PDB file of C-alpha atoms in Angstrom:
ATOM      1  CA  UNK W   1     107.399 174.792  76.634  1.00  0.00           C
ATOM      2  CA  UNK W   2     104.663 174.698  79.309  1.00  0.00           C
ATOM      3  CA  UNK W   3     105.039 176.404  82.178  1.00  0.00           C
ATOM      4  CA  UNK W   4     105.705 174.233  85.566  1.00  0.00           C
ATOM      5  CA  UNK W   5     102.823 174.542  87.797  1.00  0.00           C
ATOM      6  CA  UNK W   6     100.283 175.169  85.281  1.00  0.00           C
ATOM      7  CA  UNK W   7      97.505 173.045  83.848  1.00  0.00           C
ATOM      8  CA  UNK W   8      97.141 173.015  79.841  1.00  0.00           C
ATOM      9  CA  UNK W   9      95.043 176.091  78.728  1.00  0.00           C
ATOM     10  CA  UNK W  10      95.619 178.048  82.206  1.00  0.00           C
ATOM     11  CA  UNK W  11      95.733 181.763  81.686  1.00  0.00           C
ATOM     12  CA  UNK W  12      98.518 183.789  82.766  1.00  0.00           C
ATOM     13  CA  UNK W  13      98.909 185.331  86.159  1.00  0.00           C
ATOM     14  CA  UNK W  14      97.219 188.454  85.338  1.00  0.00           C
ATOM     15  CA  UNK W  15      93.784 186.346  84.772  1.00  0.00           C
ATOM     16  CA  UNK W  16      91.391 186.520  87.623  1.00  0.00           C
ATOM     17  CA  UNK W  17      87.926 185.664  88.880  1.00  0.00           C
ATOM     18  CA  UNK W  18      86.482 186.546  85.728  1.00  0.00           C
ATOM     19  CA  UNK W  19      88.690 184.664  83.445  1.00  0.00           C
ATOM     20  CA  UNK W  20      88.150 181.632  85.750  1.00  0.00           C
ATOM     21  CA  UNK W  21      84.174 182.151  85.536  1.00  0.00           C
ATOM     22  CA  UNK W  22      84.681 182.186  81.627  1.00  0.00           C
ATOM     23  CA  UNK W  23      86.274 179.225  81.601  1.00  0.00           C
ATOM     24  CA  UNK W  24      83.624 177.608  83.733  1.00  0.00           C
ATOM     25  CA  UNK W  25      80.574 179.127  82.276  1.00  0.00           C
ATOM     26  CA  UNK W  26      81.778 180.182  78.809  1.00  0.00           C
ATOM     27  CA  UNK W  27      80.309 183.541  79.083  1.00  0.00           C
ATOM     28  CA  UNK W  28      82.135 186.527  77.509  1.00  0.00           C
ATOM     29  CA  UNK W  29      83.206 188.934  80.203  1.00  0.00           C
ATOM     30  CA  UNK W  30      85.472 190.891  78.354  1.00  0.00           C
ATOM     31  CA  UNK W  31      87.542 192.948  80.655  1.00  0.00           C
ATOM     32  CA  UNK W  32      86.095 192.150  83.970  1.00  0.00           C
ATOM     33  CA  UNK W  33      89.621 191.715  85.922  1.00  0.00           C
ATOM     34  CA  UNK W  34      91.601 193.747  84.058  1.00  0.00           C
ATOM     35  CA  UNK W  35      92.856 196.604  85.962  1.00  0.00           C
ATOM     36  CA  UNK W  36      93.829 199.628  84.149  1.00  0.00           C
ATOM     37  CA  UNK W  37      97.037 200.874  84.591  1.00  0.00           C
ATOM     38  CA  UNK W  38      96.367 204.518  83.793  1.00  0.00           C
ATOM     39  CA  UNK W  39      94.081 206.928  82.009  1.00  0.00           C
ATOM     40  CA  UNK W  40      96.287 206.590  79.137  1.00  0.00           C
ATOM     41  CA  UNK W  41      96.198 203.079  79.051  1.00  0.00           C
ATOM     42  CA  UNK W  42      93.443 202.809  76.563  1.00  0.00           C
ATOM     43  CA  UNK W  43      90.736 205.259  74.651  1.00  0.00           C
ATOM     44  CA  UNK W  44      87.666 206.103  76.706  1.00  0.00           C
ATOM     45  CA  UNK W  45      84.573 203.699  75.987  1.00  0.00           C
ATOM     46  CA  UNK W  46      81.652 204.977  73.860  1.00  0.00           C
ATOM     47  CA  UNK W  47      78.363 204.919  75.080  1.00  0.00           C
ATOM     48  CA  UNK W  48      77.637 201.429  73.517  1.00  0.00           C
ATOM     49  CA  UNK W  49      80.552 200.030  74.949  1.00  0.00           C
ATOM     50  CA  UNK W  50      79.619 201.391  78.478  1.00  0.00           C
ATOM     51  CA  UNK W  51      76.209 199.726  78.218  1.00  0.00           C
ATOM     52  CA  UNK W  52      77.869 196.464  77.226  1.00  0.00           C
ATOM     53  CA  UNK W  53      80.275 196.641  80.090  1.00  0.00           C
ATOM     54  CA  UNK W  54      77.551 197.162  82.509  1.00  0.00           C
ATOM     55  CA  UNK W  55      75.549 194.253  81.209  1.00  0.00           C
ATOM     56  CA  UNK W  56      78.713 192.183  81.475  1.00  0.00           C
ATOM     57  CA  UNK W  57      79.399 193.161  84.943  1.00  0.00           C
ATOM     58  CA  UNK W  58      75.800 192.349  85.878  1.00  0.00           C
ATOM     59  CA  UNK W  59      75.995 189.050  84.488  1.00  0.00           C
ATOM     60  CA  UNK W  60      79.335 188.526  86.019  1.00  0.00           C
ATOM     61  CA  UNK W  61      77.899 189.392  89.363  1.00  0.00           C
ATOM     62  CA  UNK W  62      75.063 187.178  89.142  1.00  0.00           C
ATOM     63  CA  UNK W  63      77.400 184.135  88.131  1.00  0.00           C
ATOM     64  CA  UNK W  64      79.481 185.053  91.091  1.00  0.00           C
ATOM     65  CA  UNK W  65      76.574 184.827  93.719  1.00  0.00           C
ATOM     66  CA  UNK W  66      75.312 181.539  92.124  1.00  0.00           C
ATOM     67  CA  UNK W  67      78.919 180.209  92.098  1.00  0.00           C
ATOM     68  CA  UNK W  68      78.961 181.109  96.040  1.00  0.00           C
ATOM     69  CA  UNK W  69      75.544 179.424  96.860  1.00  0.00           C
ATOM     70  CA  UNK W  70      76.494 176.331  95.064  1.00  0.00           C
ATOM     71  CA  UNK W  71      79.445 176.117  97.192  1.00  0.00           C
ATOM     72  CA  UNK W  72      77.720 177.014 100.376  1.00  0.00           C
ATOM     73  CA  UNK W  73      75.327 174.409  99.754  1.00  0.00           C
ATOM     74  CA  UNK W  74      77.479 171.892  99.180  1.00  0.00           C
ATOM     75  CA  UNK W  75      79.491 172.765 102.453  1.00  0.00           C
ATOM     76  CA  UNK W  76      76.313 172.349 104.403  1.00  0.00           C
ATOM     77  CA  UNK W  77      75.137 169.160 102.943  1.00  0.00           C
ATOM     78  CA  UNK W  78      78.982 168.100 103.500  1.00  0.00           C
ATOM     79  CA  UNK W  79      78.436 168.923 107.247  1.00  0.00           C
ATOM     80  CA  UNK W  80      74.806 167.643 107.737  1.00  0.00           C
ATOM     81  CA  UNK W  81      75.842 164.336 106.126  1.00  0.00           C
ATOM     82  CA  UNK W  82      79.079 163.620 106.545  1.00  0.00           C
ATOM     83  CA  UNK W  83      80.105 165.314 109.851  1.00  0.00           C
ATOM     84  CA  UNK W  84      80.452 163.807 112.970  1.00  0.00           C
ATOM     85  CA  UNK W  85      77.171 162.774 114.547  1.00  0.00           C
ATOM     86  CA  UNK W  86      76.360 163.306 118.458  1.00  0.00           C
ATOM     87  CA  UNK W  87      77.800 160.293 120.418  1.00  0.00           C
ATOM     88  CA  UNK W  88      75.341 157.795 121.635  1.00  0.00           C
ATOM     89  CA  UNK W  89      74.347 158.769 125.426  1.00  0.00           C
ATOM     90  CA  UNK W  90      75.699 156.044 127.781  1.00  0.00           C
ATOM     91  CA  UNK W  91      74.801 155.963 131.451  1.00  0.00           C
ATOM     92  CA  UNK W  92      77.529 157.647 133.770  1.00  0.00           C
ATOM     93  CA  UNK W  93      78.137 156.162 137.318  1.00  0.00           C
ATOM     94  CA  UNK W  94      74.900 158.230 138.485  1.00  0.00           C
ATOM     95  CA  UNK W  95      72.686 157.839 135.337  1.00  0.00           C
ATOM     96  CA  UNK W  96      71.983 161.257 133.782  1.00  0.00           C
ATOM     97  CA  UNK W  97      68.248 162.276 132.814  1.00  0.00           C
ATOM     98  CA  UNK W  98      66.866 161.616 129.432  1.00  0.00           C
ATOM     99  CA  UNK W  99      68.768 163.118 126.288  1.00  0.00           C
ATOM    100  CA  UNK W 100      65.689 165.345 125.552  1.00  0.00           C
ATOM    101  CA  UNK W 101      65.809 167.046 128.864  1.00  0.00           C
ATOM    102  CA  UNK W 102      62.561 166.549 129.645  1.00  0.00           C
ATOM    103  CA  UNK W 103      61.566 165.725 133.154  1.00  0.00           C
ATOM    104  CA  UNK W 104      61.009 161.693 133.397  1.00  0.00           C
ATOM    105  CA  UNK W 105      58.298 160.759 135.852  1.00  0.00           C
ATOM    106  CA  UNK W 106      58.745 157.627 137.818  1.00  0.00           C
ATOM    107  CA  UNK W 107      61.635 154.887 137.926  1.00  0.00           C
ATOM    108  CA  UNK W 108      63.794 154.828 135.125  1.00  0.00           C
ATOM    109  CA  UNK W 109      65.992 151.879 133.650  1.00  0.00           C
ATOM    110  CA  UNK W 110      69.686 152.325 133.956  1.00  0.00           C
ATOM    111  CA  UNK W 111      71.612 151.734 130.538  1.00  0.00           C
ATOM    112  CA  UNK W 112      73.837 149.083 132.083  1.00  0.00           C
ATOM    113  CA  UNK W 113      73.709 146.196 134.494  1.00  0.00           C
ATOM    114  CA  UNK W 114      74.683 146.405 138.133  1.00  0.00           C
ATOM    115  CA  UNK W 115      78.682 146.559 138.386  1.00  0.00           C
ATOM    116  CA  UNK W 116      79.508 147.668 142.165  1.00  0.00           C
ATOM    117  CA  UNK W 117      77.890 148.441 145.345  1.00  0.00           C
ATOM    118  CA  UNK W 118      77.399 152.390 144.109  1.00  0.00           C
ATOM    119  CA  UNK W 119      75.188 151.395 141.623  1.00  0.00           C
ATOM    120  CA  UNK W 120      72.917 149.912 143.825  1.00  0.00           C
ATOM    121  CA  UNK W 121      72.718 153.219 145.829  1.00  0.00           C
ATOM    122  CA  UNK W 122      71.112 154.356 143.035  1.00  0.00           C
ATOM    123  CA  UNK W 123      67.902 152.393 143.241  1.00  0.00           C
ATOM    124  CA  UNK W 124      67.060 154.489 146.065  1.00  0.00           C
ATOM    125  CA  UNK W 125      67.142 157.714 143.895  1.00  0.00           C
ATOM    126  CA  UNK W 126      64.427 156.179 141.349  1.00  0.00           C
ATOM    127  CA  UNK W 127      66.826 153.734 139.138  1.00  0.00           C
ATOM    128  CA  UNK W 128      66.531 150.300 138.647  1.00  0.00           C
ATOM    129  CA  UNK W 129      68.442 147.368 136.740  1.00  0.00           C
ATOM    130  CA  UNK W 130      66.508 145.333 134.459  1.00  0.00           C
ATOM    131  CA  UNK W 131      69.117 142.850 134.026  1.00  0.00           C
ATOM    132  CA  UNK W 132      69.350 142.359 137.932  1.00  0.00           C
ATOM    133  CA  UNK W 133      68.369 138.807 139.355  1.00  0.00           C
ATOM    134  CA  UNK W 134      64.293 138.664 139.597  1.00  0.00           C
ATOM    135  CA  UNK W 135      62.594 138.410 143.348  1.00  0.00           C
ATOM    136  CA  UNK W 136      61.250 134.949 142.628  1.00  0.00           C
ATOM    137  CA  UNK W 137      61.768 131.487 143.868  1.00  0.00           C
ATOM    138  CA  UNK W 138      62.935 130.123 147.375  1.00  0.00           C
ATOM    139  CA  UNK W 139      64.904 132.066 149.897  1.00  0.00           C
ATOM    140  CA  UNK W 140      66.897 133.817 150.589  1.00  0.00           C
ATOM    141  CA  UNK W 141      66.527 137.180 148.844  1.00  0.00           C
ATOM    142  CA  UNK W 142      69.915 138.838 148.882  1.00  0.00           C
ATOM    143  CA  UNK W 143      69.613 142.429 150.295  1.00  0.00           C
ATOM    144  CA  UNK W 144      72.081 145.482 150.294  1.00  0.00           C
ATOM    145  CA  UNK W 145      71.153 148.335 152.687  1.00  0.00           C
ATOM    146  CA  UNK W 146      72.036 151.662 151.510  1.00  0.00           C
ATOM    147  CA  UNK W 147      71.888 154.207 154.218  1.00  0.00           C
ATOM    148  CA  UNK W 148      72.151 157.965 153.882  1.00  0.00           C
ATOM    149  CA  UNK W 149      73.781 159.813 156.684  1.00  0.00           C
ATOM    150  CA  UNK W 150      72.505 162.644 158.287  1.00  0.00           C
ATOM    151  CA  UNK W 151      73.622 166.203 156.750  1.00  0.00           C
ATOM    152  CA  UNK W 152      75.132 164.311 153.622  1.00  0.00           C
ATOM    153  CA  UNK W 153      74.045 163.983 150.386  1.00  0.00           C
ATOM    154  CA  UNK W 154      75.511 160.770 149.550  1.00  0.00           C
ATOM    155  CA  UNK W 155      74.784 156.975 150.243  1.00  0.00           C
ATOM    156  CA  UNK W 156      76.762 154.065 151.974  1.00  0.00           C
ATOM    157  CA  UNK W 157      76.481 150.571 152.381  1.00  0.00           C
ATOM    158  CA  UNK W 158      75.449 148.993 155.784  1.00  0.00           C
ATOM    159  CA  UNK W 159      76.311 145.568 156.453  1.00  0.00           C
ATOM    160  CA  UNK W 160      74.781 143.776 159.630  1.00  0.00           C
ATOM    161  CA  UNK W 161      77.731 141.919 160.632  1.00  0.00           C
ATOM    162  CA  UNK W 162      76.025 139.382 162.838  1.00  0.00           C
ATOM    163  CA  UNK W 163      73.748 138.155 160.133  1.00  0.00           C
ATOM    164  CA  UNK W 164      76.292 138.302 157.541  1.00  0.00           C
ATOM    165  CA  UNK W 165      79.358 136.922 159.084  1.00  0.00           C
ATOM    166  CA  UNK W 166      78.428 135.126 162.388  1.00  0.00           C
ATOM    167  CA  UNK W 167      76.162 132.409 160.488  1.00  0.00           C
ATOM    168  CA  UNK W 168      76.520 130.188 157.713  1.00  0.00           C
ATOM    169  CA  UNK W 169      77.609 130.749 153.741  1.00  0.00           C
ATOM    170  CA  UNK W 170      74.029 130.961 153.030  1.00  0.00           C
ATOM    171  CA  UNK W 171      73.290 134.012 155.461  1.00  0.00           C
ATOM    172  CA  UNK W 172      76.539 135.758 154.488  1.00  0.00           C
ATOM    173  CA  UNK W 173      75.140 135.443 150.736  1.00  0.00           C
ATOM    174  CA  UNK W 174      72.055 136.731 151.817  1.00  0.00           C
ATOM    175  CA  UNK W 175      73.234 139.744 153.873  1.00  0.00           C
ATOM    176  CA  UNK W 176      76.569 140.588 152.456  1.00  0.00           C
ATOM    177  CA  UNK W 177      76.121 139.522 148.929  1.00  0.00           C
ATOM    178  CA  UNK W 178      78.034 140.648 145.918  1.00  0.00           C
ATOM    179  CA  UNK W 179      76.352 143.555 144.054  1.00  0.00           C
ATOM    180  CA  UNK W 180      75.441 141.719 140.884  1.00  0.00           C
ATOM    181  CA  UNK W 181      73.757 139.181 143.003  1.00  0.00           C
ATOM    182  CA  UNK W 182      71.173 141.423 145.022  1.00  0.00           C
ATOM    183  CA  UNK W 183      67.832 141.043 144.552  1.00  0.00           C
ATOM    184  CA  UNK W 184      66.737 143.874 147.022  1.00  0.00           C
ATOM    185  CA  UNK W 185      67.848 147.183 147.969  1.00  0.00           C
ATOM    186  CA  UNK W 186      66.889 148.808 151.502  1.00  0.00           C
ATOM    187  CA  UNK W 187      66.938 152.346 151.681  1.00  0.00           C
ATOM    188  CA  UNK W 188      67.414 153.787 155.122  1.00  0.00           C
ATOM    189  CA  UNK W 189      66.620 157.433 155.269  1.00  0.00           C
ATOM    190  CA  UNK W 190      66.184 160.090 158.201  1.00  0.00           C
ATOM    191  CA  UNK W 191      62.799 161.739 158.058  1.00  0.00           C
ATOM    192  CA  UNK W 192      63.115 164.435 160.736  1.00  0.00           C
ATOM    193  CA  UNK W 193      63.757 164.772 164.447  1.00  0.00           C
ATOM    194  CA  UNK W 194      61.738 163.318 167.497  1.00  0.00           C
ATOM    195  CA  UNK W 195      61.994 164.118 171.206  1.00  0.00           C
ATOM    196  CA  UNK W 196      65.068 165.654 172.689  1.00  0.00           C
ATOM    197  CA  UNK W 197      67.029 162.989 174.336  1.00  0.00           C
ATOM    198  CA  UNK W 198      70.411 164.802 176.225  1.00  0.00           C
ATOM    199  CA  UNK W 199      73.260 167.018 175.321  1.00  0.00           C
ATOM    200  CA  UNK W 200      76.411 165.393 173.984  1.00  0.00           C
ATOM    201  CA  UNK W 201      79.727 166.955 174.554  1.00  0.00           C
ATOM    202  CA  UNK W 202      80.518 170.111 177.080  1.00  0.00           C
ATOM    203  CA  UNK W 203      80.809 173.533 176.821  1.00  0.00           C
ATOM    204  CA  UNK W 204      80.446 175.299 173.668  1.00  0.00           C
ATOM    205  CA  UNK W 205      81.056 172.074 171.788  1.00  0.00           C
ATOM    206  CA  UNK W 206      77.737 170.438 173.297  1.00  0.00           C
ATOM    207  CA  UNK W 207      75.234 169.348 170.851  1.00  0.00           C
ATOM    208  CA  UNK W 208      71.780 168.436 171.287  1.00  0.00           C
ATOM    209  CA  UNK W 209      70.825 164.738 170.727  1.00  0.00           C
ATOM    210  CA  UNK W 210      67.239 163.992 169.767  1.00  0.00           C
ATOM    211  CA  UNK W 211      65.453 160.860 168.537  1.00  0.00           C
ATOM    212  CA  UNK W 212      65.960 160.301 164.951  1.00  0.00           C
ATOM    213  CA  UNK W 213      62.936 159.544 162.753  1.00  0.00           C
ATOM    214  CA  UNK W 214      63.716 157.185 159.691  1.00  0.00           C
ATOM    215  CA  UNK W 215      61.758 155.393 156.685  1.00  0.00           C
ATOM    216  CA  UNK W 216      63.076 152.183 155.583  1.00  0.00           C
ATOM    217  CA  UNK W 217      61.891 151.263 152.089  1.00  0.00           C
ATOM    218  CA  UNK W 218      62.576 147.959 150.369  1.00  0.00           C
ATOM    219  CA  UNK W 219      62.886 147.928 146.652  1.00  0.00           C
ATOM    220  CA  UNK W 220      63.428 145.084 144.047  1.00  0.00           C
ATOM    221  CA  UNK W 221      66.571 146.146 141.955  1.00  0.00           C
ATOM    222  CA  UNK W 222      65.271 144.600 138.641  1.00  0.00           C
ATOM    223  CA  UNK W 223      61.808 146.765 138.377  1.00  0.00           C
ATOM    224  CA  UNK W 224      62.376 149.269 141.389  1.00  0.00           C
ATOM    225  CA  UNK W 225      58.836 147.772 142.667  1.00  0.00           C
ATOM    226  CA  UNK W 226      58.402 148.630 146.544  1.00  0.00           C
ATOM    227  CA  UNK W 227      58.089 145.418 148.394  1.00  0.00           C
ATOM    228  CA  UNK W 228      57.983 147.081 151.989  1.00  0.00           C
ATOM    229  CA  UNK W 229      58.192 150.665 153.678  1.00  0.00           C
ATOM    230  CA  UNK W 230      58.484 150.947 157.698  1.00  0.00           C
ATOM    231  CA  UNK W 231      58.859 154.102 159.726  1.00  0.00           C
ATOM    232  CA  UNK W 232      61.565 153.390 162.214  1.00  0.00           C
ATOM    233  CA  UNK W 233      62.787 155.656 165.390  1.00  0.00           C
ATOM    234  CA  UNK W 234      66.456 155.302 166.135  1.00  0.00           C
ATOM    235  CA  UNK W 235      67.064 153.226 169.429  1.00  0.00           C
ATOM    236  CA  UNK W 236      70.605 153.875 169.741  1.00  0.00           C
ATOM    237  CA  UNK W 237      70.326 156.871 172.252  1.00  0.00           C
ATOM    238  CA  UNK W 238      73.918 157.091 173.120  1.00  0.00           C
ATOM    239  CA  UNK W 239      76.258 160.031 172.462  1.00  0.00           C
ATOM    240  CA  UNK W 240      78.106 159.165 169.007  1.00  0.00           C
ATOM    241  CA  UNK W 241      81.936 158.886 169.353  1.00  0.00           C
ATOM    242  CA  UNK W 242      82.428 160.279 165.619  1.00  0.00           C
ATOM    243  CA  UNK W 243      80.554 163.282 164.603  1.00  0.00           C
ATOM    244  CA  UNK W 244      80.582 164.588 160.822  1.00  0.00           C
ATOM    245  CA  UNK W 245      81.387 168.010 160.594  1.00  0.00           C
ATOM    246  CA  UNK W 246      78.383 168.237 158.073  1.00  0.00           C
ATOM    247  CA  UNK W 247      76.279 167.219 160.953  1.00  0.00           C
ATOM    248  CA  UNK W 248      75.136 170.539 162.397  1.00  0.00           C
ATOM    249  CA  UNK W 249      73.985 171.750 165.980  1.00  0.00           C
ATOM    250  CA  UNK W 250      71.836 168.495 166.411  1.00  0.00           C
ATOM    251  CA  UNK W 251      72.382 164.945 166.432  1.00  0.00           C
ATOM    252  CA  UNK W 252      70.060 162.098 165.645  1.00  0.00           C
ATOM    253  CA  UNK W 253      69.617 158.453 167.705  1.00  0.00           C
ATOM    254  CA  UNK W 254      70.683 155.660 165.165  1.00  0.00           C
ATOM    255  CA  UNK W 255      69.101 152.895 164.080  1.00  0.00           C
ATOM    256  CA  UNK W 256      70.438 149.499 165.532  1.00  0.00           C
ATOM    257  CA  UNK W 257      71.349 146.608 163.441  1.00  0.00           C
ATOM    258  CA  UNK W 258      68.972 144.525 165.207  1.00  0.00           C
ATOM    259  CA  UNK W 259      66.239 146.857 164.382  1.00  0.00           C
ATOM    260  CA  UNK W 260      67.142 146.248 160.845  1.00  0.00           C
ATOM    261  CA  UNK W 261      67.317 142.790 161.059  1.00  0.00           C
ATOM    262  CA  UNK W 262      63.987 142.191 162.458  1.00  0.00           C
ATOM    263  CA  UNK W 263      62.352 144.315 159.853  1.00  0.00           C
ATOM    264  CA  UNK W 264      64.023 142.595 156.781  1.00  0.00           C
ATOM    265  CA  UNK W 265      64.535 139.005 158.065  1.00  0.00           C
ATOM    266  CA  UNK W 266      61.209 137.989 156.854  1.00  0.00           C
ATOM    267  CA  UNK W 267      61.946 139.410 153.338  1.00  0.00           C
ATOM    268  CA  UNK W 268      65.412 138.233 153.025  1.00  0.00           C
ATOM    269  CA  UNK W 269      65.568 134.820 154.960  1.00  0.00           C
ATOM    270  CA  UNK W 270      61.665 133.715 154.576  1.00  0.00           C
TER     271      UNK W 270
END
């Protein structure tokens, strides 16, 4: 009667690797897997038997190495062919550099379309959105103004309220457009200090207010083609009501809405 858990023809529990290799390769391995119980278990082998056993052990070792190599090759092929491939690189909120890690020169296309105003800030950081509306046809050409505050590394959207909300619906669509409909991004960046103006505050909290020198650069969202560039000096020479903790000891005069409107009106309204 066949013992449960064994396949027909399977050796008993005492058989080891040698017996299994015999079953696989048909080699006569003798007593390779047998462990002698003691010195009286069997008579000492003759010289001829010793030579035969040495050859048998050598052959067995070669077979073991070959089997291990085959299994290693199979495992390698399984991982290389059937394993999980790297996930496709998709653009995050701030698109990452190319997957190769090499520096990319010039503007780079984002891997997705404009979704929110935050996406448009990236046009100022050398990205563009090929699916965005092109700068063509009649006016208006909707614009979003992206401003980097002094002492910060982030950008915010600046809306010219009088131009956007004190006029017609057409002006509102031009100066406060939905992000997906913007054709232009105007990037406002502080470039350095100008002449001193006054001290703001008193005592130990006093800070120097100086002229703020700015660069206003206008790009097409769909290509990041530069449409215009101007240098501006902040005309708002009043001490600010709110000062960011990151502003440092020097304050800069701000660019007024009217200055931005004067610089952008022709590009936006025609």
